[in-house]
Structures are given as C-alpha cells and as structure tokens.
Amino acid sequence: MSVLSGLNTKVVKNGDPAPAPPASGTIRIYNMRYCPWAQRALIFASLKKIPTEVINIHLDQKPDWFFTKHYKGQVPALEHDEGKKIVIESAVIPEYLDDIYPEPRIIPTDHYEKVQQKLLLDRISGQLSSAFYGVVQAAKISDLLKEKLVELAKAYDTAEELLTGDFYSGTSKPGFVDYLIYPNIQRAFWTSHIIKDFPLKVESFPGPNYPKLSKWYKRLDSIPEVIATSQPTETAVEFFKSWIIGAPNFDYGL
Amino acid sequence: MVLTGVTSKAIRKGDAEPPLSKGSFRVYNMRFCPWAERAMLYVAAKGIEAEVVNLNVTDKLEWYWTKHYQGKAPAVEHNGKVVIESGFIPEYLDDAFPETRILPTDPYEKVQQKLLADRLTAVAHAVPLLFAVMRDRTLKDEKQRKVFEVLKQAENLLANDFYAGSQPGYPDYLSFPFFEKIWWSASLDGVVDLPTIEFPGEEEYPKLTKWFQKMISSDVVQSVTQSLEHGAAFMNAYATHQELNYDLGL
C-alpha cells in the first residue's frame, strides 16, 4: 500500500484553481510524473511512509499560483504544516524530511559520513545529469550527438568507478546517494530504448561495460518503495519520445 | 587571533606536506579565491583555532591530490579527516563544532537559510561576467547590465540587516566573498560602473550597501580577507590569463 495518493492524476495547468492547504498530518509534493528531480522527494516520502498527497504540474503551462510555492515554478516543492511551510530543491527536501520524520533515518548521523555522502552525490549526479541532458538536447542534431554520447559514457565510467561496494552508501543497504541518483539513471534507461548508438544498453542496463552499476540498478529497480514512485517503462518511453521532439505529453498513460 | 598562517607564503609543487599535530585543525586556502574564503569566514566566525596553509593552485602539490581529487581549495583537515567543497564545509563545521553553531537547529529555519544561500549563488555567477570585461572592455555595457540585475535581486532578498536576520549567518558568510569580488572589479578602470566607496551604491541598493559596509568592516571578514588593491590586481591577472602571484602583498 503506497502512501502516495494522487501520483497518477492529471496535471494541473494555468487557469486551474489553487488547491486547499494540505490536511494536518499530510505532506504535499508538487510533482511531474516523469521528472527525476521530483522523484527524489517522492522516494524519501515513500521510504518514510509519510502520508503524501501528490499534485502534478503542467510544466509548460504552469498555474500562476504555483509560483507562490516555488519562485521559479519548478518541481519538486514540498508543502506541509497545513500550508504554512514550503521547502524546495530536490537535494534539500530529502534532508529536510530526514530531519522532521527521522524514522527510518536514511542519511548517516555521523557528521563526517554525512558530508561524504553529500560530496559523493554532488560529484556523480552533476556529471550524470548534465551529460544526459546534453544527449537529449543533441538528439535532433546528429553531429553534436556523437560527442554528447561520448560524454555520457564517461559520466557512467565515473559512476561505475565510484561504486566501490553494493551501494554508494558504503553499507549493505541503499542510502542517500543511491536513492537520489536512481531517478536520473532510470531516465537514461528509458532513453536507451529511443536513441540509436546509445552507449548504455537496454539489456541488463546499463550493460556489460558497467558490471557493478548493472547489479546496482537491478537492486534499486526492485525496491517496492522506489517502484511506488515510478512509471512503467513502456509508458515512460512514449513520454520521453514526446519530450525529446519538444511536445511533452504530461498526461501520457492516464 | 584564532587563525594562524593567514599571511603565510603559498606552498607549491615540490614542497613537503607540513605535519599536522593530533587534535589540530587546518584549512587549505588560496588567499584570493572566493570559494576558499567561504570556508575561512566560517572557521573565523565559529572561532575555531586553525592553521591556514595557503596553496599555489597553479603549481599543484603532489600530495594534495589525496586531499582533494581536483587539487582545489578549500579543504579542511582535522583528526585525520578531510572535507572539501565550500558548499559543504560550513554545515559540516556546524555539525562537528556544535557549541558555536551558526545555522539554526530548527529544521525549517535551517533549510530556509540554506535555500537563501543557494539563491545568492547568482552573485557568484555574476563574477565571471566581469572577468570577460577585464579581457575585453567593449563588453562592459552588456555584462554589467546582468550584474546590476543580480545586485537588485540580492537587494530584494535582504529583508533584515543581514540575510540570516539581525546577525550575520550562513547566507551572509557564503555570499559575501562574491560581493567582494564585484567590489574589487569596481576599483578597476572601465569594468563596472559601481562605486568602491559605499559599494554597491546607496541610491540603487540601500540595504545591500549598509550590509556590505557592516560585513567588510567586521572582525571576521578582516581576519581572513585581502586588501582591495591586492585583490583587484590578482583578480585582473587571473581574468586576463597572466602569471599569478599567490603571495601578492606578502
């Protein structure tokens, strides 16, 4: 039983009325079902079993009222305490949730271990996501695409190298870094179905060049609390096709 | 003075690693680097007794790569542990030395100050625009327009005497070094039309001007920073790809 209600509801857009404040004891996450940054917040809420109401936002036709939740109109945004508290930024919300809902704690409490996890996330995530979005933007320009695919392979080489155990947490269970980079890697999995000559392979993703990462991905992909935040592959691939050509269908599959 | 070695000569390739005695705290710094200055300010504000080692980051030390995988400043080291990155060191210091905590303990207040510091990184991104003008003065009008926009946003985000409230705090210490770099730029001819006296200008930025005066004259800032003259000269050399003198003014 997922604690996320409203995950698979249609997006709200410009002209739609502002929602009432979230009920006491419930948090609200403003989301877009295929957004990897927003999924970070959903994963933490799911793991912590926090009763959560999800509202999906149309990212090209944002409601005016949404800019009172995030000054740039981006997802995710977290709203709670009956609307009195709003927190934004996908790497900040998980930390905040760990502070206000400490069971189960996901980020290490030891100060040094905690900062090392943040540094590791910064190092891997920045490289993976910028390389991935570089590929997506170049997808229509074949000259540039080749170069961007090389950068993507390099980013995954680094991710493979920095994975020294089963998980980036350095323990026998996934942790902060694992949960926060998983969504972007899943997006690359979806895209591997679409772009020709993609260096990451669909079969046993990301493929034989990344043996540790392949095992890691399979493990993360089978966690119920992560699955509860995710979208089926076939639906996601179709959304990504629409997004890559510049006409995203935010309600695809609903 | 809780910081020693602030004005020590930069060490470079070939120099041996200075021994760090047990229990001692060290900051690896580059005197003119705004990112390193964030860590220096936080250490000074917390009153941590620290030894500063200044680095020549052009002629990089071999052994320093084991402390920072990119060989950059800042890094802090104590009890055999090294922490890097100016965006992470301050909060780590508050966790490791909680008796002089600067960030609020309340989770919501803490996160809001971190988000405010995040928004103020727009000031950090404005600095390279002025580097471009140092290389090519014809770009001045175009680039300074964006700098002025950033300063206006920073003015609007300043709701009290300081970004943290009635006293300087996390967002103040993390953003100050970049305002200072714009101030250094203002002292160079033809780079940006901003005053160096009462920077960035009482008329356009009244709150920010008061804030900057308070910050630049504070003991914390004065204990770690460089003079306007030397800072501007170093920055100009950096921007125009000239040879860098890490010991300028010493």
Short mmCIF file of C-alpha atoms in Angstrom, two decimals:
data_model
loop_
_atom_site.label_atom_id
_atom_site.label_comp_id
_atom_site.label_asym_id
_atom_site.label_seq_id
_atom_site.Cartn_x
_atom_site.Cartn_y
_atom_site.Cartn_z
CA MET A 1 0.00 0.00 0.00
CA SER A 2 1.62 3.20 -1.23
CA VAL A 3 1.49 6.31 0.95
CA LEU A 4 1.48 8.46 -2.20
CA SER A 5 -2.05 9.47 -3.16
CA GLY A 6 -2.68 11.31 -6.40
CA LEU A 7 0.56 10.20 -8.07
CA ASN A 8 -1.25 9.17 -11.24
CA THR A 9 -3.60 12.10 -11.58
CA LYS A 10 -3.77 14.58 -14.44
CA VAL A 11 -1.60 17.67 -14.36
CA VAL A 12 -2.98 20.98 -13.19
CA LYS A 13 -2.31 23.87 -15.52
CA ASN A 14 -2.76 27.60 -15.97
CA GLY A 15 -6.33 28.58 -15.11
CA ASP A 16 -6.87 25.72 -12.67
CA PRO A 17 -7.70 26.88 -9.13
CA ALA A 18 -5.20 26.74 -6.29
CA PRO A 19 -5.63 23.68 -4.06
CA ALA A 20 -6.65 23.99 -0.41
CA PRO A 21 -3.76 23.65 2.06
CA PRO A 22 -2.70 20.06 2.75
CA ALA A 23 -4.51 18.41 5.65
CA SER A 24 -2.86 18.14 9.04
CA GLY A 25 -0.52 15.13 9.20
CA THR A 26 -0.17 15.04 5.41
CA ILE A 27 2.60 16.44 3.28
CA ARG A 28 2.06 17.55 -0.29
CA ILE A 29 4.57 17.18 -3.11
CA TYR A 30 4.20 19.16 -6.33
CA ASN A 31 5.44 16.78 -8.99
CA MET A 32 5.58 15.84 -12.64
CA ARG A 33 5.36 12.07 -13.06
CA TYR A 34 8.42 11.76 -15.28
CA CYS A 35 10.61 14.35 -13.51
CA PRO A 36 13.72 12.72 -11.97
CA TRP A 37 14.27 15.60 -9.54
CA ALA A 38 10.75 15.43 -8.14
CA GLN A 39 11.01 11.65 -7.85
CA ARG A 40 13.77 12.12 -5.28
CA ALA A 41 11.27 13.72 -2.92
CA LEU A 42 8.68 11.03 -3.65
CA ILE A 43 11.17 8.26 -2.90
CA PHE A 44 12.01 9.71 0.51
CA ALA A 45 8.33 10.18 1.38
CA SER A 46 7.65 6.61 0.28
CA LEU A 47 10.53 5.11 2.29
CA LYS A 48 9.48 7.02 5.39
CA LYS A 49 5.83 6.08 4.90
CA ILE A 50 4.71 9.70 5.19
CA PRO A 51 1.08 10.20 4.11
CA THR A 52 1.60 12.23 0.95
CA GLU A 53 -0.70 13.97 -1.48
CA VAL A 54 0.80 14.39 -4.94
CA ILE A 55 -0.23 17.19 -7.30
CA ASN A 56 1.18 17.01 -10.82
CA ILE A 57 2.02 20.29 -12.55
CA HIS A 58 1.95 21.03 -16.28
CA LEU A 59 5.48 22.34 -16.71
CA ASP A 60 4.79 24.33 -19.87
CA GLN A 61 1.51 25.89 -18.70
CA LYS A 62 2.15 26.43 -15.01
CA PRO A 63 -0.64 27.83 -12.86
CA ASP A 64 0.14 31.36 -11.66
CA TRP A 65 -0.44 30.31 -8.05
CA PHE A 66 2.31 27.70 -8.36
CA PHE A 67 4.93 30.48 -8.30
CA THR A 68 3.98 31.10 -4.66
CA LYS A 69 5.22 27.55 -3.96
CA HIS A 70 8.45 27.79 -5.97
CA TYR A 71 9.75 31.16 -7.19
CA LYS A 72 10.89 29.58 -10.48
CA GLY A 73 7.83 27.37 -10.81
CA GLN A 74 9.88 24.17 -10.66
CA VAL A 75 9.10 20.77 -9.20
CA PRO A 76 9.55 19.38 -6.63
CA ALA A 77 8.11 21.62 -3.97
CA LEU A 78 7.10 20.26 -0.58
CA GLU A 79 4.21 21.83 1.32
CA HIS A 80 3.18 20.83 4.83
CA ASP A 81 2.08 22.03 8.26
CA GLU A 82 -1.27 22.91 6.67
CA GLY A 83 0.44 25.03 4.02
CA LYS A 84 2.50 27.10 6.44
CA LYS A 85 5.80 25.52 5.40
CA ILE A 86 7.20 25.17 1.91
CA VAL A 87 10.57 23.65 1.03
CA ILE A 88 12.06 23.40 -2.46
CA GLU A 89 15.11 21.85 -4.19
CA SER A 90 15.44 18.14 -4.83
CA ALA A 91 18.63 17.62 -2.81
CA VAL A 92 17.37 19.73 0.10
CA ILE A 93 13.90 18.20 0.56
CA PRO A 94 15.24 14.70 1.39
CA GLU A 95 17.48 16.12 4.12
CA TYR A 96 14.58 18.10 5.50
CA LEU A 97 12.35 15.02 5.52
CA ASP A 98 15.08 13.11 7.37
CA ASP A 99 15.12 15.88 9.99
CA ILE A 100 11.37 16.14 10.56
CA TYR A 101 10.48 12.47 10.03
CA PRO A 102 13.59 10.75 11.44
CA GLU A 103 12.31 7.16 11.21
CA PRO A 104 13.78 5.50 9.28
CA ARG A 105 16.85 7.70 9.08
CA ILE A 106 18.42 7.44 5.62
CA ILE A 107 21.30 9.92 5.75
CA PRO A 108 24.10 8.95 8.18
CA THR A 109 24.02 10.75 11.53
CA ASP A 110 27.83 10.73 11.81
CA HIS A 111 28.87 14.19 10.61
CA TYR A 112 31.81 13.05 8.51
CA GLU A 113 29.92 10.20 6.86
CA LYS A 114 27.01 12.54 6.17
CA VAL A 115 29.16 15.13 4.41
CA GLN A 116 30.97 12.42 2.44
CA GLN A 117 27.60 11.20 1.11
CA LYS A 118 26.69 14.73 0.05
CA LEU A 119 30.03 15.18 -1.69
CA LEU A 120 29.63 11.86 -3.48
CA LEU A 121 26.14 12.81 -4.66
CA ASP A 122 27.39 16.16 -5.90
CA ARG A 123 30.19 14.53 -7.82
CA ILE A 124 28.18 11.78 -9.50
CA SER A 125 24.84 13.48 -10.01
CA GLY A 126 26.08 16.69 -11.60
CA GLN A 127 28.06 14.76 -14.18
CA LEU A 128 25.38 12.16 -14.95
CA SER A 129 22.54 14.63 -15.33
CA SER A 130 24.39 17.24 -17.39
CA ALA A 131 25.71 14.52 -19.72
CA PHE A 132 22.23 13.02 -20.04
CA TYR A 133 20.50 16.32 -20.80
CA GLY A 134 23.31 17.10 -23.23
CA VAL A 135 22.40 13.95 -25.14
CA VAL A 136 18.69 14.70 -25.07
CA GLN A 137 19.16 18.21 -26.39
CA ALA A 138 21.51 16.98 -29.10
CA ALA A 139 19.19 14.13 -30.10
CA LYS A 140 17.95 16.10 -33.12
CA ILE A 141 21.42 17.27 -34.21
CA SER A 142 23.38 14.18 -35.23
CA ASP A 143 26.78 15.96 -35.48
CA LEU A 144 26.66 17.04 -31.85
CA LEU A 145 25.01 13.83 -30.64
CA LYS A 146 28.10 11.68 -31.14
CA GLU A 147 30.17 13.96 -28.91
CA LYS A 148 27.43 14.06 -26.26
CA LEU A 149 27.16 10.26 -26.22
CA VAL A 150 30.90 10.08 -25.51
CA GLU A 151 30.41 12.43 -22.55
CA LEU A 152 27.55 10.26 -21.29
CA ALA A 153 29.72 7.14 -21.42
CA LYS A 154 32.43 8.98 -19.45
CA ALA A 155 29.92 10.07 -16.80
CA TYR A 156 28.84 6.45 -16.37
CA ASP A 157 32.50 5.36 -16.25
CA THR A 158 32.92 7.67 -13.26
CA ALA A 159 29.72 6.40 -11.63
CA GLU A 160 30.96 2.81 -12.07
CA GLU A 161 34.38 3.69 -10.63
CA LEU A 162 32.92 5.46 -7.59
CA LEU A 163 30.69 2.48 -6.77
CA THR A 164 33.05 0.57 -4.52
CA GLY A 165 30.52 -1.77 -2.90
CA ASP A 166 26.96 -2.93 -3.47
CA PHE A 167 25.68 0.61 -2.86
CA TYR A 168 27.04 4.14 -2.84
CA SER A 169 26.06 4.30 0.84
CA GLY A 170 29.06 2.10 1.61
CA THR A 171 26.79 -0.20 3.60
CA SER A 172 24.70 -3.26 2.81
CA LYS A 173 21.62 -1.12 2.17
CA PRO A 174 20.99 1.70 -0.29
CA GLY A 175 21.26 5.22 1.12
CA PHE A 176 21.05 8.92 0.32
CA VAL A 177 23.23 8.82 -2.80
CA ASP A 178 21.59 5.67 -4.17
CA TYR A 179 18.05 7.00 -3.85
CA LEU A 180 18.92 10.43 -5.21
CA ILE A 181 20.78 9.31 -8.34
CA TYR A 182 18.48 6.41 -9.20
CA PRO A 183 15.83 8.56 -10.97
CA ASN A 184 18.31 10.10 -13.41
CA ILE A 185 19.76 6.70 -14.22
CA GLN A 186 16.27 5.35 -14.79
CA ARG A 187 15.71 8.20 -17.27
CA ALA A 188 18.80 7.06 -19.14
CA PHE A 189 17.34 3.53 -19.16
CA TRP A 190 14.15 4.85 -20.73
CA THR A 191 16.13 6.83 -23.28
CA SER A 192 18.25 3.82 -24.21
CA HIS A 193 15.09 2.48 -25.88
CA ILE A 194 14.88 5.57 -28.10
CA ILE A 195 18.29 6.86 -29.19
CA LYS A 196 20.39 4.89 -31.65
CA ASP A 197 24.02 4.11 -30.75
CA PHE A 198 23.26 4.84 -27.08
CA PRO A 199 26.33 3.70 -25.10
CA LEU A 200 24.19 2.28 -22.30
CA LYS A 201 22.50 -0.98 -23.25
CA VAL A 202 18.85 -1.84 -22.66
CA GLU A 203 19.68 -5.47 -21.82
CA SER A 204 20.97 -5.73 -18.23
CA PHE A 205 21.09 -1.93 -18.21
CA PRO A 206 23.47 -0.13 -18.29
CA GLY A 207 25.24 -3.11 -19.87
CA PRO A 208 28.48 -5.11 -19.84
CA ASN A 209 30.74 -2.04 -19.65
CA TYR A 210 29.25 -1.28 -16.23
CA PRO A 211 29.13 -4.57 -14.27
CA LYS A 212 28.76 -3.05 -10.78
CA LEU A 213 26.23 -0.46 -11.91
CA SER A 214 24.17 -3.13 -13.66
CA LYS A 215 23.82 -5.10 -10.43
CA TRP A 216 23.16 -1.88 -8.55
CA TYR A 217 20.41 -0.81 -10.95
CA LYS A 218 18.68 -4.17 -10.75
CA ARG A 219 18.64 -3.94 -6.95
CA LEU A 220 17.27 -0.40 -6.85
CA ASP A 221 14.70 -1.21 -9.52
CA SER A 222 13.19 -3.94 -7.33
CA ILE A 223 12.65 -1.93 -4.13
CA PRO A 224 8.87 -1.62 -3.52
CA GLU A 225 9.08 1.90 -2.08
CA VAL A 226 11.01 3.03 -5.17
CA ILE A 227 8.66 1.23 -7.55
CA ALA A 228 5.75 3.02 -5.85
CA THR A 229 7.14 6.35 -7.09
CA SER A 230 7.90 5.25 -10.62
CA GLN A 231 6.21 4.86 -14.01
CA PRO A 232 6.10 1.75 -16.22
CA THR A 233 8.83 1.53 -18.84
CA GLU A 234 6.56 1.42 -21.90
CA THR A 235 4.60 4.49 -20.79
CA ALA A 236 7.74 6.38 -19.85
CA VAL A 237 9.43 5.64 -23.17
CA GLU A 238 6.45 7.11 -25.02
CA PHE A 239 6.50 10.20 -22.82
CA PHE A 240 10.23 10.64 -23.43
CA LYS A 241 9.70 10.41 -27.19
CA SER A 242 7.17 13.24 -26.94
CA TRP A 243 9.51 15.24 -24.72
CA ILE A 244 12.55 14.80 -26.96
CA ILE A 245 10.70 16.17 -30.00
CA GLY A 246 9.63 19.17 -27.90
CA ALA A 247 5.94 18.34 -27.44
CA PRO A 248 5.77 16.69 -24.00
CA ASN A 249 2.53 14.91 -23.17
CA PHE A 250 2.48 15.22 -19.39
CA ASP A 251 -0.63 13.08 -19.00
CA TYR A 252 0.58 10.24 -21.21
CA GLY A 253 -0.83 6.95 -19.97
CA LEU A 254 -3.63 8.47 -17.87
CA MET B 1 43.58 35.60 16.70
CA VAL B 2 42.37 32.06 16.29
CA LEU B 3 43.72 31.67 12.73
CA THR B 4 47.45 31.30 12.21
CA GLY B 5 49.22 31.31 8.87
CA VAL B 6 46.70 33.53 7.10
CA THR B 7 49.53 35.53 5.57
CA SER B 8 51.95 32.64 5.07
CA LYS B 9 53.59 32.13 1.69
CA ALA B 10 51.82 29.73 -0.66
CA ILE B 11 53.30 26.26 -0.87
CA ARG B 12 53.76 24.66 -4.26
CA LYS B 13 54.93 21.61 -6.18
CA GLY B 14 57.95 20.05 -4.53
CA ASP B 15 57.13 21.33 -1.05
CA ALA B 16 56.63 18.68 1.60
CA GLU B 17 53.36 18.25 3.44
CA PRO B 18 53.57 20.20 6.71
CA PRO B 19 52.93 17.95 9.72
CA LEU B 20 49.56 18.44 11.41
CA SER B 21 49.63 17.57 15.10
CA LYS B 22 46.86 15.48 16.64
CA GLY B 23 43.78 17.50 17.52
CA SER B 24 44.84 20.41 15.34
CA PHE B 25 42.68 21.90 12.64
CA ARG B 26 43.89 23.04 9.25
CA VAL B 27 42.35 24.96 6.37
CA TYR B 28 43.83 24.66 2.90
CA ASN B 29 43.27 28.06 1.33
CA MET B 30 44.07 30.23 -1.67
CA ARG B 31 44.17 33.83 -0.50
CA PHE B 32 42.20 35.35 -3.37
CA CYS B 33 39.74 32.52 -4.00
CA PRO B 34 36.12 33.38 -3.09
CA TRP B 35 35.17 29.72 -2.63
CA ALA B 36 38.01 29.18 -0.18
CA GLU B 37 37.08 32.42 1.56
CA ARG B 38 33.68 30.94 2.41
CA ALA B 39 35.39 28.26 4.49
CA MET B 40 37.81 30.75 6.01
CA LEU B 41 34.96 33.07 7.04
CA TYR B 42 33.02 30.22 8.62
CA VAL B 43 36.05 28.97 10.56
CA ALA B 44 36.75 32.51 11.78
CA ALA B 45 33.10 33.17 12.65
CA LYS B 46 32.97 29.96 14.68
CA GLY B 47 36.21 30.84 16.45
CA ILE B 48 37.88 27.55 15.52
CA GLU B 49 41.61 27.61 16.24
CA ALA B 50 43.06 26.72 12.86
CA GLU B 51 46.30 26.69 10.97
CA VAL B 52 45.95 28.08 7.46
CA VAL B 53 48.04 26.62 4.66
CA ASN B 54 47.97 28.74 1.52
CA LEU B 55 48.28 26.87 -1.76
CA ASN B 56 49.71 27.75 -5.13
CA VAL B 57 46.97 26.11 -7.18
CA THR B 58 48.76 26.56 -10.49
CA ASP B 59 51.88 24.64 -9.48
CA LYS B 60 49.99 21.93 -7.63
CA LEU B 61 51.44 19.89 -4.78
CA GLU B 62 51.67 16.16 -5.48
CA TRP B 63 50.46 15.07 -2.04
CA TYR B 64 47.47 17.42 -2.08
CA TRP B 65 45.66 15.25 -4.64
CA THR B 66 44.98 12.77 -1.86
CA LYS B 67 43.06 15.51 -0.04
CA HIS B 68 41.10 16.94 -2.95
CA TYR B 69 40.64 14.88 -6.12
CA GLN B 70 40.76 18.07 -8.22
CA GLY B 71 43.59 19.69 -6.28
CA LYS B 72 41.49 22.75 -5.42
CA ALA B 73 40.99 24.88 -2.31
CA PRO B 74 39.30 24.87 0.13
CA ALA B 75 39.71 21.76 2.22
CA VAL B 76 39.58 21.38 5.99
CA GLU B 77 41.51 18.70 7.83
CA HIS B 78 41.41 17.51 11.42
CA ASN B 79 41.71 14.18 13.25
CA GLY B 80 42.80 12.51 10.03
CA LYS B 81 39.65 13.53 8.17
CA VAL B 82 39.48 15.83 5.15
CA VAL B 83 36.34 17.60 3.96
CA ILE B 84 36.24 19.53 0.68
CA GLU B 85 33.85 21.87 -1.19
CA SER B 86 32.86 25.29 0.09
CA GLY B 87 29.18 24.44 -0.24
CA PHE B 88 29.51 21.56 2.25
CA ILE B 89 32.28 22.58 4.65
CA PRO B 90 30.25 25.20 6.59
CA GLU B 91 27.40 22.89 7.59
CA TYR B 92 29.90 20.15 8.40
CA LEU B 93 31.70 22.58 10.72
CA ASP B 94 28.42 23.40 12.46
CA ASP B 95 27.78 19.68 12.95
CA ALA B 96 31.32 18.92 14.12
CA PHE B 97 31.61 22.01 16.36
CA PRO B 98 28.01 22.48 17.56
CA GLU B 99 28.82 24.74 20.51
CA THR B 100 29.43 27.63 18.09
CA ARG B 101 26.58 26.73 15.76
CA ILE B 102 25.69 29.35 13.14
CA LEU B 103 22.90 27.62 11.21
CA PRO B 104 19.60 27.33 13.12
CA THR B 105 18.83 23.95 14.67
CA ASP B 106 15.14 24.16 13.76
CA PRO B 107 14.85 22.06 10.58
CA TYR B 108 12.63 24.53 8.72
CA GLU B 109 14.63 27.62 9.64
CA LYS B 110 17.86 25.80 8.77
CA VAL B 111 16.61 24.75 5.36
CA GLN B 112 15.34 28.24 4.56
CA GLN B 113 18.77 29.73 5.25
CA LYS B 114 20.42 27.12 3.06
CA LEU B 115 17.94 27.83 0.26
CA LEU B 116 18.61 31.56 0.60
CA ALA B 117 22.35 30.95 0.29
CA ASP B 118 21.57 28.86 -2.77
CA ARG B 119 19.65 31.71 -4.41
CA LEU B 120 22.51 34.08 -3.66
CA THR B 121 24.89 31.94 -5.74
CA ALA B 122 23.57 34.11 -8.58
CA VAL B 123 26.13 36.63 -7.28
CA ALA B 124 28.91 34.06 -7.71
CA HIS B 125 27.82 33.52 -11.30
CA ALA B 126 27.94 37.27 -11.95
CA VAL B 127 31.68 37.49 -11.20
CA PRO B 128 32.90 35.75 -14.41
CA LEU B 129 30.91 38.30 -16.44
CA LEU B 130 33.27 40.95 -15.10
CA PHE B 131 36.27 38.76 -15.93
CA ALA B 132 35.07 38.89 -19.53
CA VAL B 133 35.04 42.70 -19.37
CA MET B 134 38.59 42.72 -17.98
CA ARG B 135 39.60 40.84 -21.11
CA ASP B 136 37.50 42.99 -23.46
CA ARG B 137 36.26 46.40 -22.32
CA THR B 138 33.76 46.63 -25.20
CA LEU B 139 31.63 44.04 -23.38
CA LYS B 140 31.11 46.33 -20.39
CA ASP B 141 27.59 47.62 -21.11
CA GLU B 142 26.21 44.17 -21.91
CA LYS B 143 27.80 42.39 -18.95
CA GLN B 144 27.26 44.99 -16.26
CA ARG B 145 23.54 45.09 -17.02
CA LYS B 146 23.32 41.47 -15.83
CA VAL B 147 25.46 42.24 -12.79
CA PHE B 148 23.08 45.07 -11.86
CA GLU B 149 20.11 42.68 -12.17
CA VAL B 150 21.78 40.24 -9.81
CA LEU B 151 22.53 43.01 -7.30
CA LYS B 152 18.89 44.15 -7.48
CA GLN B 153 17.73 40.61 -6.72
CA ALA B 154 20.18 40.43 -3.82
CA GLU B 155 18.85 43.75 -2.52
CA ASN B 156 15.29 42.40 -2.69
CA LEU B 157 16.22 39.20 -0.85
CA LEU B 158 17.72 41.19 2.04
CA ALA B 159 14.80 41.52 4.45
CA ASN B 160 16.76 42.49 7.58
CA ASP B 161 20.16 43.93 8.45
CA PHE B 162 21.62 40.55 7.44
CA TYR B 163 20.34 37.70 5.28
CA ALA B 164 20.27 35.50 8.39
CA GLY B 165 18.33 38.06 10.43
CA SER B 166 19.68 40.56 12.94
CA GLN B 167 23.16 38.98 12.96
CA PRO B 168 25.28 37.65 10.09
CA GLY B 169 24.87 33.94 9.46
CA TYR B 170 25.19 31.19 6.93
CA PRO B 171 23.87 33.02 3.82
CA ASP B 172 25.90 36.13 4.70
CA TYR B 173 29.20 34.27 5.02
CA LEU B 174 28.59 32.12 1.96
CA SER B 175 27.69 35.03 -0.35
CA PHE B 176 29.99 37.79 0.93
CA PRO B 177 33.14 36.68 -0.97
CA PHE B 178 31.37 37.15 -4.31
CA PHE B 179 30.05 40.61 -3.50
CA GLU B 180 33.62 41.41 -2.53
CA LYS B 181 34.88 40.26 -5.97
CA ILE B 182 32.44 42.62 -7.63
CA TRP B 183 33.75 45.35 -5.30
CA TRP B 184 37.32 44.54 -6.37
CA SER B 185 36.19 44.79 -10.00
CA ALA B 186 34.67 48.20 -9.35
CA SER B 187 38.13 49.51 -8.46
CA LEU B 188 39.50 48.65 -11.91
CA ASP B 189 39.07 51.21 -14.69
CA GLY B 190 36.24 50.67 -17.14
CA VAL B 191 34.99 47.33 -15.83
CA VAL B 192 31.78 48.12 -13.99
CA ASP B 193 30.06 51.39 -13.07
CA LEU B 194 29.80 50.82 -9.34
CA PRO B 195 31.39 52.88 -6.57
CA THR B 196 34.13 51.47 -4.38
CA ILE B 197 33.21 53.86 -1.57
CA GLU B 198 29.78 52.91 -0.18
CA PHE B 199 29.66 49.91 -2.56
CA PRO B 200 27.42 48.94 -4.30
CA GLY B 201 25.63 52.33 -4.09
CA GLU B 202 23.20 53.79 -1.58
CA GLU B 203 20.80 55.08 -4.24
CA GLU B 204 20.16 51.81 -6.12
CA TYR B 205 20.95 49.30 -3.36
CA PRO B 206 20.34 50.96 0.04
CA LYS B 207 20.04 47.81 2.19
CA LEU B 208 22.83 46.00 0.39
CA THR B 209 25.17 48.96 0.79
CA LYS B 210 24.65 49.01 4.56
CA TRP B 211 25.04 45.23 4.66
CA PHE B 212 28.31 45.33 2.73
CA GLN B 213 29.77 48.06 4.97
CA LYS B 214 28.92 46.03 8.08
CA MET B 215 30.38 42.85 6.61
CA ILE B 216 33.62 44.32 5.22
CA SER B 217 34.37 46.11 8.49
CA SER B 218 33.64 43.10 10.71
CA ASP B 219 36.45 41.35 12.58
CA VAL B 220 35.53 38.05 10.92
CA VAL B 221 35.98 39.39 7.40
CA GLN B 222 39.04 41.47 8.23
CA SER B 223 40.76 38.45 9.79
CA VAL B 224 40.69 36.49 6.53
CA THR B 225 40.44 38.84 3.58
CA GLN B 226 42.85 40.75 1.33
CA SER B 227 43.16 44.44 0.55
CA LEU B 228 41.17 45.99 -2.27
CA GLU B 229 44.38 46.87 -4.11
CA HIS B 230 45.93 43.40 -4.00
CA GLY B 231 42.64 41.61 -4.54
CA ALA B 232 41.85 43.66 -7.64
CA ALA B 233 45.34 43.18 -9.05
CA PHE B 234 45.28 39.41 -8.52
CA MET B 235 41.80 39.07 -9.97
CA ASN B 236 42.73 41.10 -13.04
CA ALA B 237 45.77 38.88 -13.64
CA TYR B 238 43.58 35.80 -13.25
CA ALA B 239 40.92 37.10 -15.63
CA THR B 240 43.43 38.13 -18.29
CA HIS B 241 45.39 34.85 -18.05
CA GLN B 242 48.58 36.43 -16.77
CA GLU B 243 51.05 34.81 -14.41
CA LEU B 244 49.58 34.65 -10.91
CA ASN B 245 51.41 35.81 -7.81
CA TYR B 246 49.83 33.86 -4.96
CA ASP B 247 51.99 35.78 -2.49
CA LEU B 248 50.98 39.24 -3.73
CA GLY B 249 51.24 41.74 -0.90
CA LEU B 250 53.21 39.48 1.46
#
